[in-house]
Amino acid sequence: MNYIIEKNQVKTLLDKISAGYEIFAPVLHNGLPVFEHITETDKVLSDVYTVNSPKGVVFPQTEVLLKFNLAKNKVDLKELEESNKKILIWGARACDAVAFEILDKLFNWANYKDEFYFNKRDKATIISFSCINPPDSCFCTSIEKGHPFSKQGSDLLLTEVQDGYYIQQITKKGEEFLNEIKSVLKPASADVEKEIEKLAKEAENKIKRKINTKEIKSKLDVSFESKYWDEASFPCVNCGACTYVCPTCYCFDIADNLAKTSGERVKTWDSCMFANFTKMGGGVNPRIDPKRRFRQRFNHKFKYFVENMGEPLCTGCGRCIKSCPVGIDIRKVLTEAQ
């Protein structure tokens, strides 16, 4: 059976499951819609395009890996306390959910599995919303898995219809969540699916800018020494905003914060756009100038990652376009690369 949740029942739903879940959802922060851990369900925004992605829920911007005490002849490790609650990601976009599939593959590759990522990821239920009106910066249909109504990576996909939000169950985890909240749902009428198909086609047609990702890979294969990168990178101020709002960027640094007799090891997001990112012992830095860092970002996403993982490190969400203080458009850079 298919269901609909009325808009005025969203708060009831979130209140109902709040005892067993840590809830992350869009809220207004300084006037901007952002993903945050929420405790007040009446502040939750359901169907908005957030400044940041929900990546940080399972791959936090700052995360303590271990704590320790220093003794005279030894180091004592302290166990980290971890919440037993499940995690609910409410209000992701379809492009955000696709990103989780990419990160899942990245953090579980060959003989390596990131336990810190999967400790949270395995507990997370992802409830995404279709994009009926994609922003003009969106180019998700240029990506193989991308679409404003993509089901990839979501456990449930919600679409706004006249009566509220139509719910599409995608995974077993989504089915289990539906069983928890059935009391606040109502059956969907038989003709809703036709309406969803119509809305999906209309949304796809609203995305006017597209790039050929297969063609881009072949161009990047031969453009490494091109003078084009001097021109394209010139406006870039290396602020890293594009990487911090990106749902798939995953670079991080690890450092020890030390006091006299104790300390902690912390993992924090890093960015290939920062000058110290590739700085090595002795001061050597193979990407000392902004052009090389700029070129690296595009090659990583659309050449190296394709070679290693079989797909671009991008979902076409367009957040990097919206966040760039100097107006760099990833679509333009990739199209004009030579």
mmCIF file of C-alpha atoms in Angstrom:
data_model
loop_
_atom_site.group_PDB
_atom_site.id
_atom_site.type_symbol
_atom_site.label_atom_id
_atom_site.label_comp_id
_atom_site.label_asym_id
_atom_site.label_seq_id
_atom_site.Cartn_x
_atom_site.Cartn_y
_atom_site.Cartn_z
ATOM 1 C CA MET A 1 0.000 0.000 0.000
ATOM 2 C CA ASN A 2 1.157 3.531 -0.801
ATOM 3 C CA TYR A 3 0.804 6.343 1.713
ATOM 4 C CA ILE A 4 0.560 10.101 2.033
ATOM 5 C CA ILE A 5 1.502 12.192 5.022
ATOM 6 C CA GLU A 6 -0.319 15.482 5.390
ATOM 7 C CA LYS A 7 1.915 18.495 5.943
ATOM 8 C CA ASN A 8 0.348 19.256 9.310
ATOM 9 C CA GLN A 9 1.278 15.736 10.450
ATOM 10 C CA VAL A 10 5.035 16.102 9.935
ATOM 11 C CA LYS A 11 5.604 17.472 13.436
ATOM 12 C CA THR A 12 3.479 14.657 14.866
ATOM 13 C CA LEU A 13 5.611 12.127 12.968
ATOM 14 C CA LEU A 14 8.884 13.591 14.222
ATOM 15 C CA ASP A 15 7.585 13.839 17.799
ATOM 16 C CA LYS A 16 6.471 10.212 17.613
ATOM 17 C CA ILE A 17 9.922 8.870 16.755
ATOM 18 C CA SER A 18 12.071 11.402 18.638
ATOM 19 C CA ALA A 19 12.629 9.142 21.649
ATOM 20 C CA GLY A 20 14.393 6.507 19.550
ATOM 21 C CA TYR A 21 16.127 8.667 16.945
ATOM 22 C CA GLU A 22 18.636 11.461 16.687
ATOM 23 C CA ILE A 23 16.929 13.682 14.115
ATOM 24 C CA PHE A 24 18.805 15.783 11.570
ATOM 25 C CA ALA A 25 16.749 18.071 9.397
ATOM 26 C CA PRO A 26 16.716 21.481 7.686
ATOM 27 C CA VAL A 27 16.126 24.475 9.958
ATOM 28 C CA LEU A 28 16.702 28.189 9.551
ATOM 29 C CA HIS A 29 20.042 29.310 10.960
ATOM 30 C CA ASN A 30 20.841 33.022 10.610
ATOM 31 C CA GLY A 31 18.166 33.144 7.958
ATOM 32 C CA LEU A 32 19.587 30.282 5.881
ATOM 33 C CA PRO A 33 18.217 26.723 5.606
ATOM 34 C CA VAL A 34 20.855 24.303 6.901
ATOM 35 C CA PHE A 35 20.994 20.713 8.117
ATOM 36 C CA GLU A 36 21.342 20.464 11.879
ATOM 37 C CA HIS A 37 20.681 18.119 14.756
ATOM 38 C CA ILE A 38 17.254 19.190 15.966
ATOM 39 C CA THR A 39 15.425 18.931 19.270
ATOM 40 C CA GLU A 40 12.520 21.282 18.501
ATOM 41 C CA THR A 41 10.438 19.599 15.827
ATOM 42 C CA ASP A 42 8.269 22.641 15.169
ATOM 43 C CA LYS A 43 11.291 24.353 13.566
ATOM 44 C CA VAL A 44 11.870 21.643 10.957
ATOM 45 C CA LEU A 45 11.618 22.597 7.282
ATOM 46 C CA SER A 46 10.540 19.732 5.071
ATOM 47 C CA ASP A 47 10.962 20.623 1.425
ATOM 48 C CA VAL A 48 13.797 23.136 1.037
ATOM 49 C CA TYR A 49 17.141 23.330 -0.746
ATOM 50 C CA THR A 50 19.711 23.614 2.054
ATOM 51 C CA VAL A 51 23.010 25.483 1.937
ATOM 52 C CA ASN A 52 24.900 22.440 3.203
ATOM 53 C CA SER A 53 24.384 18.772 2.465
ATOM 54 C CA PRO A 54 23.481 16.126 5.080
ATOM 55 C CA LYS A 55 26.861 14.444 4.503
ATOM 56 C CA GLY A 56 28.025 15.799 7.842
ATOM 57 C CA VAL A 57 25.517 13.650 9.729
ATOM 58 C CA VAL A 58 27.536 10.484 9.090
ATOM 59 C CA PHE A 59 30.855 12.132 8.180
ATOM 60 C CA PRO A 60 31.056 15.008 10.704
ATOM 61 C CA GLN A 61 33.069 18.130 10.032
ATOM 62 C CA THR A 62 34.873 17.492 13.336
ATOM 63 C CA GLU A 63 34.997 14.080 14.997
ATOM 64 C CA VAL A 64 36.952 12.787 17.991
ATOM 65 C CA LEU A 65 38.505 9.424 17.119
ATOM 66 C CA LEU A 66 39.984 8.622 20.519
ATOM 67 C CA LYS A 67 40.888 10.169 23.872
ATOM 68 C CA PHE A 68 43.908 9.312 25.968
ATOM 69 C CA ASN A 69 45.655 9.979 29.281
ATOM 70 C CA LEU A 70 49.420 10.233 29.510
ATOM 71 C CA ALA A 71 51.116 8.372 32.343
ATOM 72 C CA LYS A 72 54.821 8.094 33.148
ATOM 73 C CA ASN A 73 55.543 5.005 31.073
ATOM 74 C CA LYS A 74 52.310 4.412 29.154
ATOM 75 C CA VAL A 75 49.334 5.878 27.348
ATOM 76 C CA ASP A 76 45.858 4.904 28.535
ATOM 77 C CA LEU A 77 43.122 5.034 25.924
ATOM 78 C CA LYS A 78 39.651 6.095 26.996
ATOM 79 C CA GLU A 79 36.576 4.504 25.461
ATOM 80 C CA LEU A 80 34.340 6.885 23.536
ATOM 81 C CA GLU A 81 30.687 6.930 24.444
ATOM 82 C CA GLU A 82 28.426 6.327 21.484
ATOM 83 C CA SER A 83 24.694 6.924 21.281
ATOM 84 C CA ASN A 84 22.508 3.847 20.921
ATOM 85 C CA LYS A 85 19.852 5.860 19.121
ATOM 86 C CA LYS A 86 19.107 5.386 15.459
ATOM 87 C CA ILE A 87 19.586 8.349 13.130
ATOM 88 C CA LEU A 88 16.936 9.979 10.973
ATOM 89 C CA ILE A 89 17.977 12.234 8.102
ATOM 90 C CA TRP A 90 14.820 14.118 7.177
ATOM 91 C CA GLY A 91 14.630 16.394 4.154
ATOM 92 C CA ALA A 92 17.617 15.360 2.046
ATOM 93 C CA ARG A 93 17.409 16.093 -1.658
ATOM 94 C CA ALA A 94 17.587 13.295 -4.198
ATOM 95 C CA CYS A 95 21.125 14.422 -5.118
ATOM 96 C CA ASP A 96 22.153 14.209 -1.449
ATOM 97 C CA ALA A 97 20.962 10.617 -1.249
ATOM 98 C CA VAL A 98 22.940 9.669 -4.367
ATOM 99 C CA ALA A 99 26.018 11.094 -2.618
ATOM 100 C CA PHE A 100 25.632 8.617 0.250
ATOM 101 C CA GLU A 101 25.934 5.737 -2.230
ATOM 102 C CA ILE A 102 29.189 7.223 -3.513
ATOM 103 C CA LEU A 103 30.579 7.725 0.004
ATOM 104 C CA ASP A 104 29.506 4.199 1.002
ATOM 105 C CA LYS A 105 31.650 2.804 -1.779
ATOM 106 C CA LEU A 106 34.567 5.086 -0.996
ATOM 107 C CA PHE A 107 34.702 4.283 2.730
ATOM 108 C CA ASN A 108 34.416 0.527 2.108
ATOM 109 C CA TRP A 109 37.046 -0.036 -0.533
ATOM 110 C CA ALA A 110 39.363 -3.024 -0.971
ATOM 111 C CA ASN A 111 40.723 -3.910 2.502
ATOM 112 C CA TYR A 112 39.600 -0.679 4.141
ATOM 113 C CA LYS A 113 36.293 0.014 5.914
ATOM 114 C CA ASP A 114 35.886 3.213 7.903
ATOM 115 C CA GLU A 115 34.231 2.129 11.146
ATOM 116 C CA PHE A 116 33.567 5.704 12.234
ATOM 117 C CA TYR A 117 31.582 6.389 9.069
ATOM 118 C CA PHE A 118 29.644 3.123 9.086
ATOM 119 C CA ASN A 119 28.882 3.234 12.814
ATOM 120 C CA LYS A 120 26.626 6.162 11.951
ATOM 121 C CA ARG A 121 25.714 5.299 8.382
ATOM 122 C CA ASP A 122 24.329 1.871 9.286
ATOM 123 C CA LYS A 123 22.034 3.476 11.876
ATOM 124 C CA ALA A 124 20.763 6.159 9.501
ATOM 125 C CA THR A 125 17.419 6.192 7.706
ATOM 126 C CA ILE A 126 17.375 8.669 4.811
ATOM 127 C CA ILE A 127 14.100 10.365 3.932
ATOM 128 C CA SER A 128 14.554 12.436 0.795
ATOM 129 C CA PHE A 129 12.353 14.867 -1.097
ATOM 130 C CA SER A 130 11.948 15.046 -4.847
ATOM 131 C CA CYS A 131 12.880 18.317 -6.536
ATOM 132 C CA ILE A 132 9.732 19.562 -8.259
ATOM 133 C CA ASN A 133 11.437 22.895 -8.960
ATOM 134 C CA PRO A 134 15.196 22.304 -9.277
ATOM 135 C CA PRO A 135 17.335 25.422 -8.728
ATOM 136 C CA ASP A 136 18.986 26.927 -11.785
ATOM 137 C CA SER A 137 22.386 25.745 -10.523
ATOM 138 C CA CYS A 138 21.292 22.085 -10.669
ATOM 139 C CA PHE A 139 22.714 19.738 -13.317
ATOM 140 C CA CYS A 140 21.854 16.370 -11.756
ATOM 141 C CA THR A 141 20.552 14.942 -15.050
ATOM 142 C CA SER A 142 24.120 15.141 -16.392
ATOM 143 C CA ILE A 143 25.112 12.432 -13.899
ATOM 144 C CA GLU A 144 24.204 8.813 -14.667
ATOM 145 C CA LYS A 145 22.412 8.233 -11.344
ATOM 146 C CA GLY A 146 21.029 11.745 -11.165
ATOM 147 C CA HIS A 147 17.459 12.935 -11.548
ATOM 148 C CA PRO A 148 15.260 15.338 -9.546
ATOM 149 C CA PHE A 149 13.177 12.294 -8.577
ATOM 150 C CA SER A 150 16.056 9.814 -8.216
ATOM 151 C CA LYS A 151 15.506 7.009 -5.694
ATOM 152 C CA GLN A 152 19.214 6.127 -5.468
ATOM 153 C CA GLY A 153 20.464 6.157 -1.880
ATOM 154 C CA SER A 154 17.130 7.021 -0.248
ATOM 155 C CA ASP A 155 15.153 4.766 2.066
ATOM 156 C CA LEU A 156 11.954 6.734 1.476
ATOM 157 C CA LEU A 157 11.302 9.365 -1.200
ATOM 158 C CA LEU A 158 8.634 12.001 -0.579
ATOM 159 C CA THR A 159 7.012 14.116 -3.266
ATOM 160 C CA GLU A 160 4.738 17.073 -2.648
ATOM 161 C CA VAL A 161 1.216 16.505 -3.980
ATOM 162 C CA GLN A 162 -2.075 18.234 -3.306
ATOM 163 C CA ASP A 163 -2.868 16.253 -0.165
ATOM 164 C CA GLY A 164 0.598 16.440 1.381
ATOM 165 C CA TYR A 165 3.666 14.301 0.619
ATOM 166 C CA TYR A 166 3.405 11.065 -1.339
ATOM 167 C CA ILE A 167 5.716 8.402 0.122
ATOM 168 C CA GLN A 168 7.635 5.929 -2.032
ATOM 169 C CA GLN A 169 9.234 3.064 -0.124
ATOM 170 C CA ILE A 170 12.620 2.109 -1.575
ATOM 171 C CA THR A 171 14.479 -0.076 0.933
ATOM 172 C CA LYS A 172 13.802 -2.523 3.734
ATOM 173 C CA LYS A 173 14.941 0.151 6.180
ATOM 174 C CA GLY A 174 12.339 2.459 4.681
ATOM 175 C CA GLU A 175 9.658 -0.186 5.150
ATOM 176 C CA GLU A 176 10.613 -0.617 8.808
ATOM 177 C CA PHE A 177 10.359 3.130 9.349
ATOM 178 C CA LEU A 178 6.935 3.231 7.680
ATOM 179 C CA ASN A 179 5.744 0.568 10.115
ATOM 180 C CA GLU A 180 6.758 2.844 13.002
ATOM 181 C CA ILE A 181 4.755 5.821 11.732
ATOM 182 C CA LYS A 182 1.688 4.277 10.101
ATOM 183 C CA SER A 183 -0.622 5.904 12.610
ATOM 184 C CA VAL A 184 0.099 9.358 11.143
ATOM 185 C CA LEU A 185 -0.252 8.293 7.502
ATOM 186 C CA LYS A 186 -3.238 7.905 5.232
ATOM 187 C CA PRO A 187 -3.633 5.707 2.118
ATOM 188 C CA ALA A 188 -2.784 7.325 -1.212
ATOM 189 C CA SER A 189 -5.384 7.344 -3.974
ATOM 190 C CA ALA A 190 -4.794 5.188 -7.041
ATOM 191 C CA ASP A 191 -4.211 8.084 -9.416
ATOM 192 C CA VAL A 192 -1.327 9.630 -7.441
ATOM 193 C CA GLU A 193 1.325 7.554 -9.218
ATOM 194 C CA LYS A 194 0.345 9.053 -12.572
ATOM 195 C CA GLU A 195 0.664 12.505 -11.047
ATOM 196 C CA ILE A 196 4.148 11.619 -9.757
ATOM 197 C CA GLU A 197 5.252 10.486 -13.238
ATOM 198 C CA LYS A 198 4.020 13.771 -14.697
ATOM 199 C CA LEU A 199 5.792 15.842 -12.034
ATOM 200 C CA ALA A 200 9.029 13.891 -12.553
ATOM 201 C CA LYS A 201 9.041 14.562 -16.297
ATOM 202 C CA GLU A 202 8.264 18.240 -15.784
ATOM 203 C CA ALA A 203 11.081 18.565 -13.223
ATOM 204 C CA GLU A 204 13.568 16.908 -15.579
ATOM 205 C CA ASN A 205 12.623 19.345 -18.352
ATOM 206 C CA LYS A 206 13.245 22.311 -16.047
ATOM 207 C CA ILE A 207 16.971 21.503 -15.894
ATOM 208 C CA LYS A 208 18.309 23.368 -18.912
ATOM 209 C CA ARG A 209 22.073 23.186 -18.410
ATOM 210 C CA LYS A 210 23.716 19.835 -19.044
ATOM 211 C CA ILE A 211 27.284 18.631 -19.413
ATOM 212 C CA ASN A 212 28.617 15.493 -21.083
ATOM 213 C CA THR A 213 30.566 13.768 -18.298
ATOM 214 C CA LYS A 214 31.987 11.090 -20.621
ATOM 215 C CA GLU A 215 33.314 13.736 -22.988
ATOM 216 C CA ILE A 216 34.767 15.652 -20.037
ATOM 217 C CA LYS A 217 36.813 12.653 -18.906
ATOM 218 C CA SER A 218 38.441 12.372 -22.349
ATOM 219 C CA LYS A 219 39.194 16.126 -22.363
ATOM 220 C CA LEU A 220 40.770 16.015 -18.911
ATOM 221 C CA ASP A 221 42.941 13.098 -20.011
ATOM 222 C CA VAL A 222 44.878 15.422 -22.319
ATOM 223 C CA SER A 223 44.480 18.878 -20.751
ATOM 224 C CA PHE A 224 46.736 18.629 -17.685
ATOM 225 C CA GLU A 225 49.368 21.057 -19.025
ATOM 226 C CA SER A 226 46.856 23.255 -20.845
ATOM 227 C CA LYS A 227 47.084 27.028 -20.371
ATOM 228 C CA TYR A 228 43.311 26.915 -19.945
ATOM 229 C CA TRP A 229 43.792 26.256 -16.223
ATOM 230 C CA ASP A 230 45.578 29.605 -15.789
ATOM 231 C CA GLU A 231 42.532 31.399 -17.166
ATOM 232 C CA ALA A 232 39.881 29.271 -15.434
ATOM 233 C CA SER A 233 41.551 29.389 -12.018
ATOM 234 C CA PHE A 234 42.336 33.126 -12.053
ATOM 235 C CA PRO A 235 39.172 34.253 -10.161
ATOM 236 C CA CYS A 236 39.453 31.498 -7.534
ATOM 237 C CA VAL A 237 40.358 32.708 -4.035
ATOM 238 C CA ASN A 238 40.936 29.178 -2.673
ATOM 239 C CA CYS A 239 38.390 29.676 0.112
ATOM 240 C CA GLY A 240 37.273 26.025 0.022
ATOM 241 C CA ALA A 241 33.557 26.869 0.198
ATOM 242 C CA CYS A 242 32.842 24.628 -2.798
ATOM 243 C CA THR A 243 34.350 21.603 -1.054
ATOM 244 C CA TYR A 244 32.616 22.246 2.270
ATOM 245 C CA VAL A 245 29.105 22.384 0.798
ATOM 246 C CA CYS A 246 29.752 19.490 -1.588
ATOM 247 C CA PRO A 247 27.903 16.252 -0.677
ATOM 248 C CA THR A 248 30.745 14.053 -1.995
ATOM 249 C CA CYS A 249 34.030 15.791 -1.057
ATOM 250 C CA TYR A 250 35.694 13.653 1.602
ATOM 251 C CA CYS A 251 39.210 14.994 2.254
ATOM 252 C CA PHE A 252 40.124 15.130 5.941
ATOM 253 C CA ASP A 253 43.027 15.731 8.281
ATOM 254 C CA ILE A 254 43.881 14.038 11.588
ATOM 255 C CA ALA A 255 45.611 15.853 14.446
ATOM 256 C CA ASP A 256 46.310 15.305 18.134
ATOM 257 C CA ASN A 257 45.202 17.966 20.593
ATOM 258 C CA LEU A 258 47.533 17.649 23.565
ATOM 259 C CA ALA A 259 47.381 18.950 27.111
ATOM 260 C CA LYS A 260 49.831 18.130 29.913
ATOM 261 C CA THR A 261 48.495 14.724 30.849
ATOM 262 C CA SER A 262 45.719 14.064 28.339
ATOM 263 C CA GLY A 263 44.683 14.572 24.761
ATOM 264 C CA GLU A 264 42.439 13.544 21.922
ATOM 265 C CA ARG A 265 42.852 12.582 18.289
ATOM 266 C CA VAL A 266 40.508 14.526 16.018
ATOM 267 C CA LYS A 267 39.484 14.102 12.394
ATOM 268 C CA THR A 268 38.405 17.296 10.609
ATOM 269 C CA TRP A 269 37.375 18.111 7.073
ATOM 270 C CA ASP A 270 40.155 19.406 4.870
ATOM 271 C CA SER A 271 40.152 20.755 1.326
ATOM 272 C CA CYS A 272 42.342 20.333 -1.725
ATOM 273 C CA MET A 273 41.809 24.066 -2.261
ATOM 274 C CA PHE A 274 43.864 24.973 0.822
ATOM 275 C CA ALA A 275 47.536 25.881 0.422
ATOM 276 C CA ASN A 276 48.717 23.522 3.198
ATOM 277 C CA PHE A 277 46.777 20.512 1.946
ATOM 278 C CA THR A 278 49.745 18.966 0.140
ATOM 279 C CA LYS A 279 52.531 20.586 2.173
ATOM 280 C CA MET A 280 55.042 17.975 3.319
ATOM 281 C CA GLY A 281 57.832 17.767 5.843
ATOM 282 C CA GLY A 282 60.656 20.140 4.967
ATOM 283 C CA GLY A 283 58.236 22.585 3.370
ATOM 284 C CA VAL A 284 57.898 20.931 -0.048
ATOM 285 C CA ASN A 285 54.494 21.550 -1.636
ATOM 286 C CA PRO A 286 53.689 20.115 -5.092
ATOM 287 C CA ARG A 287 50.592 22.342 -5.366
ATOM 288 C CA ILE A 288 51.962 25.621 -4.120
ATOM 289 C CA ASP A 289 50.058 27.812 -6.589
ATOM 290 C CA PRO A 290 46.247 28.238 -6.827
ATOM 291 C CA LYS A 291 46.106 26.962 -10.409
ATOM 292 C CA ARG A 292 47.369 23.503 -9.469
ATOM 293 C CA ARG A 293 44.903 23.218 -6.600
ATOM 294 C CA PHE A 294 42.049 24.336 -8.840
ATOM 295 C CA ARG A 295 43.033 21.849 -11.560
ATOM 296 C CA GLN A 296 43.323 19.051 -9.010
ATOM 297 C CA ARG A 297 39.737 19.491 -7.821
ATOM 298 C CA PHE A 298 38.287 19.090 -11.301
ATOM 299 C CA ASN A 299 40.587 16.228 -12.262
ATOM 300 C CA HIS A 300 39.859 14.398 -9.020
ATOM 301 C CA LYS A 301 36.110 14.582 -9.468
ATOM 302 C CA PHE A 302 35.846 13.870 -13.182
ATOM 303 C CA LYS A 303 39.022 11.939 -14.079
ATOM 304 C CA TYR A 304 40.808 10.223 -11.178
ATOM 305 C CA PHE A 305 37.680 9.150 -9.324
ATOM 306 C CA VAL A 306 36.150 7.871 -12.563
ATOM 307 C CA GLU A 307 39.281 5.790 -13.163
ATOM 308 C CA ASN A 308 39.312 4.386 -9.631
ATOM 309 C CA MET A 309 35.595 4.105 -8.818
ATOM 310 C CA GLY A 310 33.826 4.068 -12.163
ATOM 311 C CA GLU A 311 31.779 7.246 -11.704
ATOM 312 C CA PRO A 312 32.264 10.995 -11.150
ATOM 313 C CA LEU A 313 32.682 12.313 -7.614
ATOM 314 C CA CYS A 314 29.719 14.622 -8.182
ATOM 315 C CA THR A 315 25.918 14.474 -8.040
ATOM 316 C CA GLY A 316 25.162 17.673 -9.943
ATOM 317 C CA CYS A 317 23.591 19.351 -6.923
ATOM 318 C CA GLY A 318 25.033 22.763 -7.890
ATOM 319 C CA ARG A 319 25.835 23.857 -4.325
ATOM 320 C CA CYS A 320 29.389 24.755 -5.328
ATOM 321 C CA ILE A 321 27.982 27.175 -7.896
ATOM 322 C CA LYS A 322 25.717 28.863 -5.376
ATOM 323 C CA SER A 323 28.399 29.078 -2.675
ATOM 324 C CA CYS A 324 31.275 30.423 -4.783
ATOM 325 C CA PRO A 325 31.983 34.058 -3.795
ATOM 326 C CA VAL A 326 33.464 34.852 -7.221
ATOM 327 C CA GLY A 327 30.860 33.101 -9.375
ATOM 328 C CA ILE A 328 32.845 30.123 -10.687
ATOM 329 C CA ASP A 329 30.459 27.707 -12.416
ATOM 330 C CA ILE A 330 31.622 24.086 -12.491
ATOM 331 C CA ARG A 331 29.521 23.466 -15.606
ATOM 332 C CA LYS A 332 31.296 26.232 -17.521
ATOM 333 C CA VAL A 333 34.769 25.131 -16.413
ATOM 334 C CA LEU A 334 34.177 21.526 -17.457
ATOM 335 C CA THR A 335 32.559 22.442 -20.766
ATOM 336 C CA GLU A 336 35.366 24.809 -21.761
ATOM 337 C CA ALA A 337 38.284 22.671 -20.546
ATOM 338 C CA GLN A 338 40.754 21.943 -23.349
#
